[in-house]
């Protein structure tokens, strides 16, 4: 009970105090918010004073319109529909395999490989918990506060019998020069591993929170096109992470992220924090 009270008090703190305490807990030092230099500090500053466009583009539904306008509709995952609640009528009309997401935060997604083996009541409880969650109050990433929650139902992308690896393009834009690092997340629903590549597909020594995969992913067939698409999107921002999937000979857009991990991801080697922080100015 005391732990719950402490947690409630902690999350009710003013944003600046909350972020300073949380940052200290992770990095064992206070962030420089008056003159941020490190990547984590600059992301933390965005959490508190985001640009208005971040709210629209962090919304996993609204961002589709933006992406269609910038790179084209053909890169969007097939959308089965949206809903403010997972009613049984909505559930019944979905295909046997699909992905359900909430639009207003991170981690709100569930893959349904076979609806005949899925319990509707359990899925209803899960999606209701997402919709009732204010992601801003969880993480204090302010641009999420104004997103109206809803559910999104999309086609399930598969490579063989598995979901494809996440290809996340960290795009830094300074003085018109765009620098790209590519994060690969393996086995999101198994033993989660992560690698960071440069734009020529050389695996770097950079570690973001997780261990490297024992075997690095082979160079994607559509890498050049994905880098081109990511830089077209990133041209409007000082820093953004652009997520794609490669399935066969097709590229699919995933999402845009402006504050990955809320700025709280441990990075190795330590010099990467200052290096990545030097690649953009907000």
Coordinates of C-alpha atoms in Angstrom, one line a residue, residues 117-246:
X117 CA -7.3 -19.6 -30.4
X118 CA -7.9 -16.2 -28.9
X119 CA -10.2 -15.4 -26.1
X120 CA -12.3 -12.3 -26.9
X121 CA -12.9 -11.5 -23.2
X122 CA -9.1 -11.4 -22.5
X123 CA -8.5 -9.3 -25.6
X124 CA -11.3 -6.9 -24.5
X125 CA -9.7 -6.5 -21.0
X126 CA -6.3 -5.9 -22.5
X127 CA -7.5 -3.3 -25.0
X128 CA -9.7 -1.6 -22.4
X129 CA -6.6 -1.2 -20.1
X130 CA -4.8 0.6 -23.0
X131 CA -7.7 2.9 -23.7
X132 CA -8.1 3.8 -20.0
X133 CA -4.4 4.6 -19.7
X134 CA -3.1 8.2 -20.0
X135 CA 0.3 7.6 -21.5
X136 CA 1.4 11.1 -20.6
X137 CA 0.8 10.5 -16.9
X138 CA 2.8 7.3 -17.1
X139 CA 5.9 8.8 -18.8
X140 CA 5.4 12.6 -18.7
X141 CA 6.1 12.8 -22.4
X142 CA 3.8 15.8 -22.9
X143 CA 3.0 15.5 -26.6
X144 CA 1.0 12.3 -25.9
X145 CA -1.4 14.1 -23.6
X146 CA -3.7 15.5 -26.3
X147 CA -4.0 12.3 -28.3
X148 CA -7.5 10.9 -28.2
X149 CA -7.2 7.2 -27.6
X150 CA -8.6 4.7 -30.1
X151 CA -7.9 1.1 -31.3
X152 CA -6.3 0.4 -34.7
X153 CA -6.7 -2.9 -36.5
X154 CA -4.0 -3.7 -39.1
X155 CA -2.9 -6.6 -41.4
X156 CA -0.5 -9.0 -39.7
X157 CA 2.9 -8.8 -41.6
X158 CA 4.8 -12.1 -41.6
X159 CA 8.2 -13.3 -42.8
X160 CA 7.6 -17.1 -42.8
X161 CA 5.8 -17.8 -39.6
X162 CA 7.3 -14.9 -37.7
X163 CA 6.8 -11.1 -37.4
X164 CA 9.5 -9.2 -39.3
X165 CA 12.3 -7.5 -37.5
X166 CA 11.8 -3.8 -36.6
X167 CA 14.0 -1.5 -38.7
X168 CA 14.2 1.8 -36.9
X169 CA 16.0 4.7 -38.6
X170 CA 17.4 7.3 -36.2
X171 CA 17.6 10.4 -38.4
X172 CA 19.7 13.4 -37.3
X173 CA 19.3 16.7 -39.3
X174 CA 21.8 19.5 -38.7
X175 CA 22.4 22.3 -41.2
X176 CA 20.7 20.3 -43.9
X177 CA 23.0 17.3 -43.4
X178 CA 21.1 14.1 -42.4
X179 CA 23.0 11.4 -40.6
X180 CA 21.3 8.0 -40.2
X181 CA 21.8 5.1 -37.8
X182 CA 19.7 2.0 -38.1
X183 CA 18.4 0.1 -35.1
X184 CA 17.3 -3.5 -35.6
X185 CA 15.0 -5.1 -33.0
X186 CA 14.9 -8.9 -33.2
X187 CA 12.3 -11.3 -31.7
X188 CA 10.1 -8.7 -30.0
X189 CA 8.0 -11.5 -28.6
X190 CA 10.8 -13.9 -27.8
X191 CA 14.4 -13.2 -26.7
X192 CA 14.6 -9.5 -27.5
X193 CA 18.0 -8.4 -28.9
X194 CA 19.1 -5.2 -30.7
X195 CA 21.8 -4.1 -33.1
X196 CA 22.8 -0.7 -34.4
X197 CA 24.1 -0.4 -38.0
X198 CA 25.4 2.6 -40.0
X199 CA 23.6 3.5 -43.2
X200 CA 26.0 1.2 -45.2
X201 CA 24.9 -1.7 -43.0
X202 CA 28.1 -2.1 -40.9
X203 CA 27.2 -3.2 -37.4
X204 CA 28.5 -0.7 -34.9
X205 CA 29.6 -1.1 -31.3
X206 CA 26.7 1.0 -30.1
X207 CA 24.3 -0.7 -27.6
X208 CA 20.9 0.7 -26.8
X209 CA 19.7 -1.0 -23.6
X210 CA 19.8 -4.6 -25.0
X211 CA 22.4 -7.1 -25.9
X212 CA 23.5 -7.6 -29.6
X213 CA 22.0 -10.4 -31.5
X214 CA 24.4 -13.4 -31.8
X215 CA 24.1 -13.1 -35.6
X216 CA 23.6 -9.7 -37.2
X217 CA 20.7 -9.4 -39.7
X218 CA 21.7 -9.7 -43.3
X219 CA 21.5 -6.4 -45.3
X220 CA 17.9 -5.7 -46.3
X221 CA 17.2 -5.9 -50.0
X222 CA 15.4 -2.6 -49.9
X223 CA 17.9 -0.8 -47.6
X224 CA 18.7 2.1 -50.1
X225 CA 15.0 2.8 -50.6
X226 CA 14.3 2.8 -46.9
X227 CA 17.2 5.2 -46.2
X228 CA 15.9 7.4 -49.0
X229 CA 12.4 7.4 -47.6
X230 CA 13.6 8.0 -44.0
X231 CA 15.6 11.0 -45.1
X232 CA 12.7 12.4 -47.0
X233 CA 10.6 12.2 -43.9
X234 CA 13.4 13.5 -41.6
X235 CA 14.0 16.5 -43.8
X236 CA 11.4 18.4 -41.8
X237 CA 12.8 17.6 -38.3
X238 CA 16.0 18.0 -36.4
X239 CA 15.7 14.4 -35.1
X240 CA 13.1 11.7 -35.6
X241 CA 13.1 7.9 -35.6
X242 CA 11.4 6.5 -38.6
X243 CA 10.3 2.8 -38.3
X244 CA 9.9 0.4 -41.3
X245 CA 9.4 -3.3 -41.9
X246 CA 10.7 -5.2 -45.0

